[in-house]
Structure formats: structure tokens, C-alpha cells
Short mmCIF file of C-alpha atoms and ligand atoms in Angstrom, two decimals:
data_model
loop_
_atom_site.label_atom_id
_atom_site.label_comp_id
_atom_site.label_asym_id
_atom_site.label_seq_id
_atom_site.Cartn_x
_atom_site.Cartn_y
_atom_site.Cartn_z
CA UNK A 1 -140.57 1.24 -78.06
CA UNK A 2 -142.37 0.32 -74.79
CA UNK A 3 -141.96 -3.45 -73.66
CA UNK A 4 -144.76 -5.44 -73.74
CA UNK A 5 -144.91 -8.68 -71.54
CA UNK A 6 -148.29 -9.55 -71.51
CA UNK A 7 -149.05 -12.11 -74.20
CA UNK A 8 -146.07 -14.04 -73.40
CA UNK A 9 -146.47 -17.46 -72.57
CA UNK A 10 -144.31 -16.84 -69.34
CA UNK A 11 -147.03 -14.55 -68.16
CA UNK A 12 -149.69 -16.96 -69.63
CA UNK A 13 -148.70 -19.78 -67.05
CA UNK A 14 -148.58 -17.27 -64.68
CA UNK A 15 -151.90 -16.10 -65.17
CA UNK A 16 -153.34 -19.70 -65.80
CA UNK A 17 -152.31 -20.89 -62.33
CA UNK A 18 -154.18 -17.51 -60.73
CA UNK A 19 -157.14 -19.15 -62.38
CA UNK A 20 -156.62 -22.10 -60.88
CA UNK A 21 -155.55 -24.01 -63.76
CA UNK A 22 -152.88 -25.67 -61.66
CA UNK A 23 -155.36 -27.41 -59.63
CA UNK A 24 -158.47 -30.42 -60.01
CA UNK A 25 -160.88 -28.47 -57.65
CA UNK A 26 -163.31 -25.57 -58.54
CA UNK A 27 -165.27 -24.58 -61.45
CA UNK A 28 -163.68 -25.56 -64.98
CA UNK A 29 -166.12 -22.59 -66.41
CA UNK A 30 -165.29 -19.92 -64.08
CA UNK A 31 -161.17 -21.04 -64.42
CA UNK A 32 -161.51 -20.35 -68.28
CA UNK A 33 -163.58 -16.98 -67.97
CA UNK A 34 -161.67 -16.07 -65.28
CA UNK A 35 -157.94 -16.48 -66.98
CA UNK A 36 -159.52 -14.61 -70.02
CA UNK A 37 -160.52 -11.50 -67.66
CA UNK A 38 -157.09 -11.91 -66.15
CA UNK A 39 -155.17 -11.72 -69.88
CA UNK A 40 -157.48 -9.21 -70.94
CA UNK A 41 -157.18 -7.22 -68.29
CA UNK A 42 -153.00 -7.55 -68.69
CA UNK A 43 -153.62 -6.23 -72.32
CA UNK A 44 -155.58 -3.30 -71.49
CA UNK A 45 -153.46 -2.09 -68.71
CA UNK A 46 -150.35 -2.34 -71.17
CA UNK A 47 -151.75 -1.31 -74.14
CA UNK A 48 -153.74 2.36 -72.63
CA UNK A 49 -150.62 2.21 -70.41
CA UNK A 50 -153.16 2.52 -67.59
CA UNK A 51 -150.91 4.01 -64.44
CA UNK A 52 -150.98 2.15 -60.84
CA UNK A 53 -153.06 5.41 -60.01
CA UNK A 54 -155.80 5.14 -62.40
CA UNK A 55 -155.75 1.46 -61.77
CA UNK A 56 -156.44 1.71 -57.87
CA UNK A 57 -158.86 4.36 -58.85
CA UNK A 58 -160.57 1.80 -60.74
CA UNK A 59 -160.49 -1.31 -58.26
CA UNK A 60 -161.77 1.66 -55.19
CA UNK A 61 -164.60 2.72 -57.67
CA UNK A 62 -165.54 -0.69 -57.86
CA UNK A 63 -165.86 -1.23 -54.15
CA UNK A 64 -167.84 2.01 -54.05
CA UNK A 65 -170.28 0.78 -56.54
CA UNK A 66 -170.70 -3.19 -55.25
CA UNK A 67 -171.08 -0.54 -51.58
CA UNK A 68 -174.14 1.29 -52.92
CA UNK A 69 -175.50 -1.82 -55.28
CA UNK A 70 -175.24 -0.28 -58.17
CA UNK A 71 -173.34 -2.99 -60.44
CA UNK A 72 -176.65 -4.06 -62.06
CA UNK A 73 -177.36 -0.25 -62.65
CA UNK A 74 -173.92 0.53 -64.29
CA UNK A 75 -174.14 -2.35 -66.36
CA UNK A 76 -177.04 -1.23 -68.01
CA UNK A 77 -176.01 2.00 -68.60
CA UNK A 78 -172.69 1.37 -69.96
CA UNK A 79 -175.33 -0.80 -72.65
CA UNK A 80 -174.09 -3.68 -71.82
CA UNK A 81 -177.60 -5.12 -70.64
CA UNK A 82 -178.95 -3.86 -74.22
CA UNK A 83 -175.71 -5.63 -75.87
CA UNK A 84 -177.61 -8.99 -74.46
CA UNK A 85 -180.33 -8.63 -75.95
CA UNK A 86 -178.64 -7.91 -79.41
CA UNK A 87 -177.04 -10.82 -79.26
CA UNK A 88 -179.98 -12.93 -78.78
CA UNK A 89 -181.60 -11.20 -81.02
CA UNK A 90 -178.97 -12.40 -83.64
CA UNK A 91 -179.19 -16.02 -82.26
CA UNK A 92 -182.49 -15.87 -83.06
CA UNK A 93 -182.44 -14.58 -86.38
CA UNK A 94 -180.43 -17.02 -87.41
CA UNK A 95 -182.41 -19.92 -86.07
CA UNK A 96 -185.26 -18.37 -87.73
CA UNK A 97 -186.95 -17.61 -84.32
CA UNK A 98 -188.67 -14.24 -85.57
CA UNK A 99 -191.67 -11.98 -84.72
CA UNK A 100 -193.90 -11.22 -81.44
CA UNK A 101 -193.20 -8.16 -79.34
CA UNK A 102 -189.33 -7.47 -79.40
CA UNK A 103 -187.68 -8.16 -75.60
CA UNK A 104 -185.83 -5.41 -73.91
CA UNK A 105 -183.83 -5.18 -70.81
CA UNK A 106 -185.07 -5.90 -67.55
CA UNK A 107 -183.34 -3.44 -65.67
CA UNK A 108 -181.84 -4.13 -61.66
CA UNK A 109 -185.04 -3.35 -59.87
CA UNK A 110 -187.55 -5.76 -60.20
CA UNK A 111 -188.97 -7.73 -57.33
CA UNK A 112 -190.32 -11.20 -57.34
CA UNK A 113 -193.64 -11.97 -55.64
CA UNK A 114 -196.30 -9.31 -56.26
CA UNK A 115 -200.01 -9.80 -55.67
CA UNK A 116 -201.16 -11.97 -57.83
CA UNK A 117 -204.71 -10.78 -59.82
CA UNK A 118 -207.37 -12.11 -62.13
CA UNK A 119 -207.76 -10.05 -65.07
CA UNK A 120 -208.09 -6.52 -63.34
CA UNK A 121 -206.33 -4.73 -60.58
CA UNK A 122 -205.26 -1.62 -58.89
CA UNK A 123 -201.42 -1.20 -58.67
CA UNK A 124 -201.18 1.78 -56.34
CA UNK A 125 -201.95 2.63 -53.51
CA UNK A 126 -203.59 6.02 -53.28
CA UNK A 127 -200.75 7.83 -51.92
CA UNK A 128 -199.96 9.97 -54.68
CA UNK A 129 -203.96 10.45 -55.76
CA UNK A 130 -204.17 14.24 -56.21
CA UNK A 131 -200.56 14.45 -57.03
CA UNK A 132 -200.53 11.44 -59.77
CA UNK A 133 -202.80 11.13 -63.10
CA UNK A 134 -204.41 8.11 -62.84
CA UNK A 135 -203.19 5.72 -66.18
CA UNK A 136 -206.12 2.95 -67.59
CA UNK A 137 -203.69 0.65 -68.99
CA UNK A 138 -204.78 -2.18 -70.87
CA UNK A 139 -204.44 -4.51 -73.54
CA UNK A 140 -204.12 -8.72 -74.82
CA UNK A 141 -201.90 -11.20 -74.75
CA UNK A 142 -201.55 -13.10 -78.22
CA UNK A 143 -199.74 -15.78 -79.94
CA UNK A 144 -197.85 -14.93 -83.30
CA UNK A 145 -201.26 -15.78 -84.89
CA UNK A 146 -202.82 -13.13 -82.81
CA UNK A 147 -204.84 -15.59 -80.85
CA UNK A 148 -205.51 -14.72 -77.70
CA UNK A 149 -203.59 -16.24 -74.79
CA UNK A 150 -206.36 -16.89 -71.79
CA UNK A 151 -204.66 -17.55 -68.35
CA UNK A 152 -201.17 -15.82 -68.71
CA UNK A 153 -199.20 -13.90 -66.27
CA UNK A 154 -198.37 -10.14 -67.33
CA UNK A 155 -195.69 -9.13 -64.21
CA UNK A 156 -195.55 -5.59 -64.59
CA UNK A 157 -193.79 -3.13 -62.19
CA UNK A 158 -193.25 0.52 -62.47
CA UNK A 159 -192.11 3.83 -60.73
CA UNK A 160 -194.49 6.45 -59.07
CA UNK A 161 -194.46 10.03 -59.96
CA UNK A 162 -190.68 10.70 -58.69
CA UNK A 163 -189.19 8.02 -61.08
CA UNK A 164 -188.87 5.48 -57.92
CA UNK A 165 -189.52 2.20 -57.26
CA UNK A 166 -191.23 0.60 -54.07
CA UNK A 167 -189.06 -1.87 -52.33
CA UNK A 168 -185.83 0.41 -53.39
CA UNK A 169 -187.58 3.63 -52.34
CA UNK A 170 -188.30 2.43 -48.91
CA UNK A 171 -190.89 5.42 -48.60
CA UNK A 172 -193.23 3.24 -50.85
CA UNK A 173 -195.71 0.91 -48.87
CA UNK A 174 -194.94 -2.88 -49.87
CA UNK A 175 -195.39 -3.98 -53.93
CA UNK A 176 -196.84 -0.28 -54.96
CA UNK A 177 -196.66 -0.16 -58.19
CA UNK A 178 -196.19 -3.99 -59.03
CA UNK A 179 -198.35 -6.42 -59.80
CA UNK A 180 -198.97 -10.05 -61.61
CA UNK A 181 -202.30 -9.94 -64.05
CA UNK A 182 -203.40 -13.08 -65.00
CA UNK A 183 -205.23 -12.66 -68.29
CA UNK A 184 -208.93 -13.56 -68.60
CA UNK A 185 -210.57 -15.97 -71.81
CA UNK A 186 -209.72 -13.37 -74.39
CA UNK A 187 -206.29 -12.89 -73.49
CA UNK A 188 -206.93 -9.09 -71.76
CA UNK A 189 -205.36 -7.64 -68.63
CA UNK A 190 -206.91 -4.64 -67.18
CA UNK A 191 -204.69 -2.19 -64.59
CA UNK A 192 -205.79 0.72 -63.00
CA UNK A 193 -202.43 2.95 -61.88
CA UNK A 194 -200.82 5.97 -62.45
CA UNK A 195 -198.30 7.78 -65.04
CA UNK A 196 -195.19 7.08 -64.13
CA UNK A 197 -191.97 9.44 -64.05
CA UNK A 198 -188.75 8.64 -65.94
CA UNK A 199 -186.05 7.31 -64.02
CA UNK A 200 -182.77 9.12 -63.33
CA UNK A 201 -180.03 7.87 -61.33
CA UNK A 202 -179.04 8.94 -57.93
CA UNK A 203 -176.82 12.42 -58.90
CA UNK A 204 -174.74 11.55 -55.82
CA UNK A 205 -174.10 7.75 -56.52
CA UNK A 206 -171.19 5.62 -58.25
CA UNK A 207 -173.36 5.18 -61.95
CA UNK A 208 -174.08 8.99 -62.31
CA UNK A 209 -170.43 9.61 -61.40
CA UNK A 210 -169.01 7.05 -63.90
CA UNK A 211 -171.39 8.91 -66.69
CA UNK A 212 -170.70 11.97 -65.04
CA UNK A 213 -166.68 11.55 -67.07
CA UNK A 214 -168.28 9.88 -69.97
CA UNK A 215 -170.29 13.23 -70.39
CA UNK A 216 -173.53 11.47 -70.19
CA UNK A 217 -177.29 11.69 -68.37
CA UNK A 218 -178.41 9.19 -66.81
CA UNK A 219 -182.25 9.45 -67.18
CA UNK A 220 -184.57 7.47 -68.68
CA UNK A 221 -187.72 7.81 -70.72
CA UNK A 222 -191.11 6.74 -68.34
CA UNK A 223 -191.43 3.15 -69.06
CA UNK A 224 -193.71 0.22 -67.85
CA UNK A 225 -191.71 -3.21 -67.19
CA UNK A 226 -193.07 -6.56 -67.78
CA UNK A 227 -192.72 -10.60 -67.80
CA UNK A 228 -195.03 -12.10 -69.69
CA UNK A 229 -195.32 -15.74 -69.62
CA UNK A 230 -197.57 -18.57 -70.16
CA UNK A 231 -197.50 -22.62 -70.68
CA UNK A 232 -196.45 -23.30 -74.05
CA UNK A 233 -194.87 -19.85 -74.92
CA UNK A 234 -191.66 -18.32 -75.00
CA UNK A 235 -191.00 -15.95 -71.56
CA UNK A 236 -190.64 -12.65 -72.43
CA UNK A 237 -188.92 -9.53 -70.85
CA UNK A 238 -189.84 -6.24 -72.34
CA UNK A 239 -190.73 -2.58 -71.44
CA UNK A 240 -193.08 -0.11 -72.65
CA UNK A 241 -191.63 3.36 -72.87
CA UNK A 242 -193.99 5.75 -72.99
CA UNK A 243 -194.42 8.70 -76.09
CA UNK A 244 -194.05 12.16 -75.54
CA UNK A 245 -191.15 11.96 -73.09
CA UNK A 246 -188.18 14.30 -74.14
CA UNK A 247 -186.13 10.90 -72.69
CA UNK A 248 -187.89 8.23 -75.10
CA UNK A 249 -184.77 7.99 -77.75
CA UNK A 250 -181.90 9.34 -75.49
CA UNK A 251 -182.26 6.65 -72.92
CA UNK A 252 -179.26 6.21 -71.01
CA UNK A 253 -179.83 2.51 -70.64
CA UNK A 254 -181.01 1.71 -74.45
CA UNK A 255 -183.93 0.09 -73.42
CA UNK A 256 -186.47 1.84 -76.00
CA UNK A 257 -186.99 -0.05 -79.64
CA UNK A 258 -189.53 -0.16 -82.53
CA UNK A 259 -192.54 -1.63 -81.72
CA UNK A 260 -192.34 -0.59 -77.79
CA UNK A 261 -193.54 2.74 -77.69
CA UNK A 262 -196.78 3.15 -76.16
CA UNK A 263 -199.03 5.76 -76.98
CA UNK A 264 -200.32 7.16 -74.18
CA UNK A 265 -203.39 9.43 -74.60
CA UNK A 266 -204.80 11.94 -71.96
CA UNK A 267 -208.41 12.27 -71.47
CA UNK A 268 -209.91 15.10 -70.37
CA UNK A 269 -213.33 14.29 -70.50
CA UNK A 270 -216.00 14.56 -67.26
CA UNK A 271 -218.12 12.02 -69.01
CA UNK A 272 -215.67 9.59 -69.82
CA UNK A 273 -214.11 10.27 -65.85
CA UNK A 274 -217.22 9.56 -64.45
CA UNK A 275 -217.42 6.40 -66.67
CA UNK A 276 -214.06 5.17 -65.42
CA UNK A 277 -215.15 6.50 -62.00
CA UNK A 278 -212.17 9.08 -61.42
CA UNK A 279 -212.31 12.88 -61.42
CA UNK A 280 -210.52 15.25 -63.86
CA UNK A 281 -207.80 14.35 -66.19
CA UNK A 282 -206.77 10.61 -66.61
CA UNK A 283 -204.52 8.73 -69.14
CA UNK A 284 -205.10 6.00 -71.38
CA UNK A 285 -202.81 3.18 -72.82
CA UNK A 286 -203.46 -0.09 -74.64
CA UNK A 287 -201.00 -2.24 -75.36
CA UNK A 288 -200.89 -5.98 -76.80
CA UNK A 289 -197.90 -8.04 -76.33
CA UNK A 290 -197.60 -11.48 -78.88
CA UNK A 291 -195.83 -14.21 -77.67
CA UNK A 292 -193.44 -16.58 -79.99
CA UNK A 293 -194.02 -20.68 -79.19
CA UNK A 294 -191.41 -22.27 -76.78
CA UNK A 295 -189.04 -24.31 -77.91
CA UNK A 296 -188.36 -26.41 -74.54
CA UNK A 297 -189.56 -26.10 -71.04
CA UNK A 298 -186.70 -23.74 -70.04
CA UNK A 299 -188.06 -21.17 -72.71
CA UNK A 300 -190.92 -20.79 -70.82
CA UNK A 301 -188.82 -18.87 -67.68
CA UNK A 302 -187.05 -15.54 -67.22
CA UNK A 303 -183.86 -15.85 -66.95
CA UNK A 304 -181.96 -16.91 -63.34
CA UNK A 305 -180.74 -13.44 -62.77
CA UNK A 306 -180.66 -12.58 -59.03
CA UNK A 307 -183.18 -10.18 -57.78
CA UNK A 308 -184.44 -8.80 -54.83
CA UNK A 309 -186.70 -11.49 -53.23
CA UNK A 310 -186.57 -14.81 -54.29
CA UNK A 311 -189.85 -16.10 -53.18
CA UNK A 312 -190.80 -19.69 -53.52
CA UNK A 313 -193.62 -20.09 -56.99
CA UNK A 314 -193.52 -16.44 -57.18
C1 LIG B 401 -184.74 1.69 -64.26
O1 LIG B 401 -186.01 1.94 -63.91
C2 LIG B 401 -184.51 0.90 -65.31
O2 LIG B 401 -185.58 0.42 -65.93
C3 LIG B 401 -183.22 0.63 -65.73
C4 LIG B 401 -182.99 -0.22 -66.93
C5 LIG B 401 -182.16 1.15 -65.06
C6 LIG B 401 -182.39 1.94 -63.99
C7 LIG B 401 -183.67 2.22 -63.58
FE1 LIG B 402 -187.34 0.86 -64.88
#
């Protein structure tokens, strides 16, 4: 039988003064997370009798990952990002706070302080026009009555035809591709962009590797990202992930759910071009969002995550 030391209390004290526990200074809340990581840890390296090689492995893979910022990208695809929102949703359900458009993950790469826009607005630039289809996306913002919400701010952000983001894809001019609507009396936002292409994660980089041994992609459906918020409602994250991609149920970061699929329909249609003023093929989408009622002030914000940017009212 192999020894096992770990749950002892000698290694307990041990472990609570490395979490400070033998000291008045510091953070009570990070002391008790942090001695739980430290005894859970202990049990996990005795019980898989992890070896000092896989270990160091582990703790170089780690620097390797925080080295190419991919933490936030990891954690979503190891589901963990998705295991958030399950739990909220169960918080919820059991306070009875039900309905409007389900949330879903926001992902590691959005970036605060977009042009802001009244109603309507173009989100790209132009330099994929001949290369891109050109997407009408609209739709409402509603209450859980199906009211419409005049005056609130749809953040949406997406990725251009090579599943990439500007800001992260520094080939991208500044904000392509994101944007803050604010909606107009009947609750509508209007955005002229283009189709985006799924997401898959750098084949060379510390995520894909990690899924790489897991035997899993890493690719994701093509999906729009949003905040919605407004005074009086509840903020909400969520995604649309669009139909017809071979990705939209096998996404490696668990982000698509009932009731945020969009149907995207392509037009091919000179009449209907002209009337949009574009040439040749263009897609369609329409999409409503319903918001559920805040319950406090802090309801009404996205969460404190860091993210790239933090600009000042943005
Ligand atoms: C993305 O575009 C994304 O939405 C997520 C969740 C992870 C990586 C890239
Ligand atoms: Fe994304």
C-alpha cells in the first residue's frame, strides 16, 4: 500500500501557514482559496501519483501559456467558462429568476470602448469587400413582456473572414468588427458587416497543444458576441452562433445553446442587392434578444473580468 501524507493534519498546518494563515496581513479570501488549491493540489499529486516529471511539465506549460496569453483561452476550452454559466444558471432557477435570451460565455477577446452608434452602423471596414459577404444583421431589444427596450446598448464584436479578431490580429485597423448600437424607440439595432469565420486556435500555441493530448479541435462554430444592457435590466452576455456551420454543436468552448442559433439566410437577389445597396450575394440575420428586470444596480453591469482596454465610461 502506498503512503499517503496529504490529509494529515501535520501537512494541514503546513500548508495553512504557506497560505498565510500564520499571519494578520493579506487577503482572508485569497488565504482560504489559496490553502484549498494548495490541499487539493497535495491530493491530486498523491492520489494520480503524478511524478516530479509530469509535475514540472505542468508548472513549465503553465509559464508557456500565461507567455502567449492564453489562460483565458484554455479556460474556456477546458469548459470551464461554460461551467459558470451553469452554475448561474442553477442559482437562478432556484431563485425563480427565469426566461429572456439564455447568457453564454464571453470568451477572452473582447475589447472595451468601441464606437459608439445610434441605431445603425457599419462595423467593417471595407478591407475584406470582395473577399467577405456582406451580413444585414438586425433585430430588437425586449423586456420579458416583449416590450421593446428604446435606448439600450447592444456591444457586439466579431471576427472577419479568417476567424480573427481586430485588436488581437494586429493586421485589423482599430475596432473592425466591433461596435456599441444604441437601440432606437422600438427597441431595433441595425448593423451592416460581414459573415464571419469560425474561430480556431493558434495550431502552434499552448491551448491547441493542451487539446492536442486530450484528442480534441479547437474550433469554433461562427458566432456574433454581445453585451446587452440597459437601465433597469439585467446585463447580459451572450453569443449568436450562426446555423449551417459543421462547428455549431461541436464547439470546443461550449458556447452554443437552445435559443442562440441564428438563422442566417443568403440572398441572392439583384433586386433586393440593389435595395440594400450592395452587389451580388449578401446575408441576412435577425435576431431579438429579451432582457430579464434587474434586481439591484450591480445587475445592470458585466461582470469585472479584465479585458483588453479598460477605458473610462466605455
Ligand atoms: C473566440 O472567438 C471565442 O469566442 C472563444 C470563447 C474562445 C476563443 C475564441
Ligand atoms: Fe468569439
Amino acid at each position: 500500500m502506498t503512503v499517503k501524507i496529504s490529509q494529515t493534519a501535520e501537512i494541514q498546518k503546513f500548508f495553512e501557514e504557506a497560505a498565510g494563515f500564520g499571519n494578520d496581513q493579506g487577503s482572508p479570501r485569497l488565504k482560504q482559496i489559496m490553502l484549498r488549491v494548495l490541499q487539493d493540489s497535495a491530493k491530486i499529486i498523491e492520489d494520480l501519483e503524478i511524478t516530479d516529471d509530469e509535475f514540472w511539465t505542468a508548472v513549465d506549460y503553465l509559464n508557456r501559456l500565461g507567455g502567449r496569453g492564453e489562460a483565458g483561452l484554455l479556460v474556456a476550452g477546458l469548459g470551464l467558462e461554460h461551467f459558470l454559466d451553469l452554475l448561474q444558471d442553477a442559482k437562478d432557477e432556484q431563485v425563480g429568476r427565469t426566461g429572456g435570451t439564455p447568457r453564454t460565455i464571453e470568451g477572452p477577446l473582447y475589447v472595451a470602448g468601441a464606437p459608439l452608434a445610434e441605431g445603425e452602423v457599419r462595423m467593417d471596414d471595407g478591407s475584406e469587400d470582395g473577399v467577405a459577404t456582406v451580413m444585414f444583421l438586425e433585430g430588437r431589444v425586449l423586456d420579458l413582456d416583449g416590450k421593446p427596450i428604446a435606448g439600450a446598448t447592444v456591444d457586439l464584436w466579431h471576427a472577419n473572414t479568417k476567424g480573427l479578431y481586430s485588436y488581437f490580429d494586429q493586421s485589423q485597423s482599430e475596432y473592425n468588427l466591433r461596435r456599441r448600437i444604441v437601440t432606437d424607440a422600438e427597441g431595433r439595432y441595425r448593423a451592416r458587416s460581414i459573415v464571419p469565420s469560425g474561430y480556431g486556435c493558434d495550431p502552434q500555441g499552448p491551448t491547441q497543444e493542451c487539446l492536442d493530448q486530450l484528442g480534441r479541435h479547437g474550433q469554433r462554430p461562427a458566432h456574433i458576441h454581445f453585451f446587452i444592457s440597459a437601465p433597469g435590466y439585467r446585463h447580459l452576455t451572450t453569443q449568436i452562433n450562426l446555423s449551417g456551420d459543421q462547428y455549431l454543436w461541436d464547439d470546443f468552448a461550449y458556447a452554443t445553446r437552445d435559443g442562440l442559433v441564428g438563422e442566417v439566410s443568403f440572398v441572392e437577389d439583384a433586386a433586393a442587392a440593389d435595395k440594400r445597396g450592395v452587389s451580388g450575394r449578401f446575408a441576412e440575420l435577425e435576431f431579438d434578444f429579451q432582457l430579464q428586470p434587474a434586481g439591484s444596480a450591480e445587475d445592470e453591469q458585466r461582470s469585472h473580468r479584465p479585458r483588453a482596454l479598460q477605458v473610462q465610461g466605455a
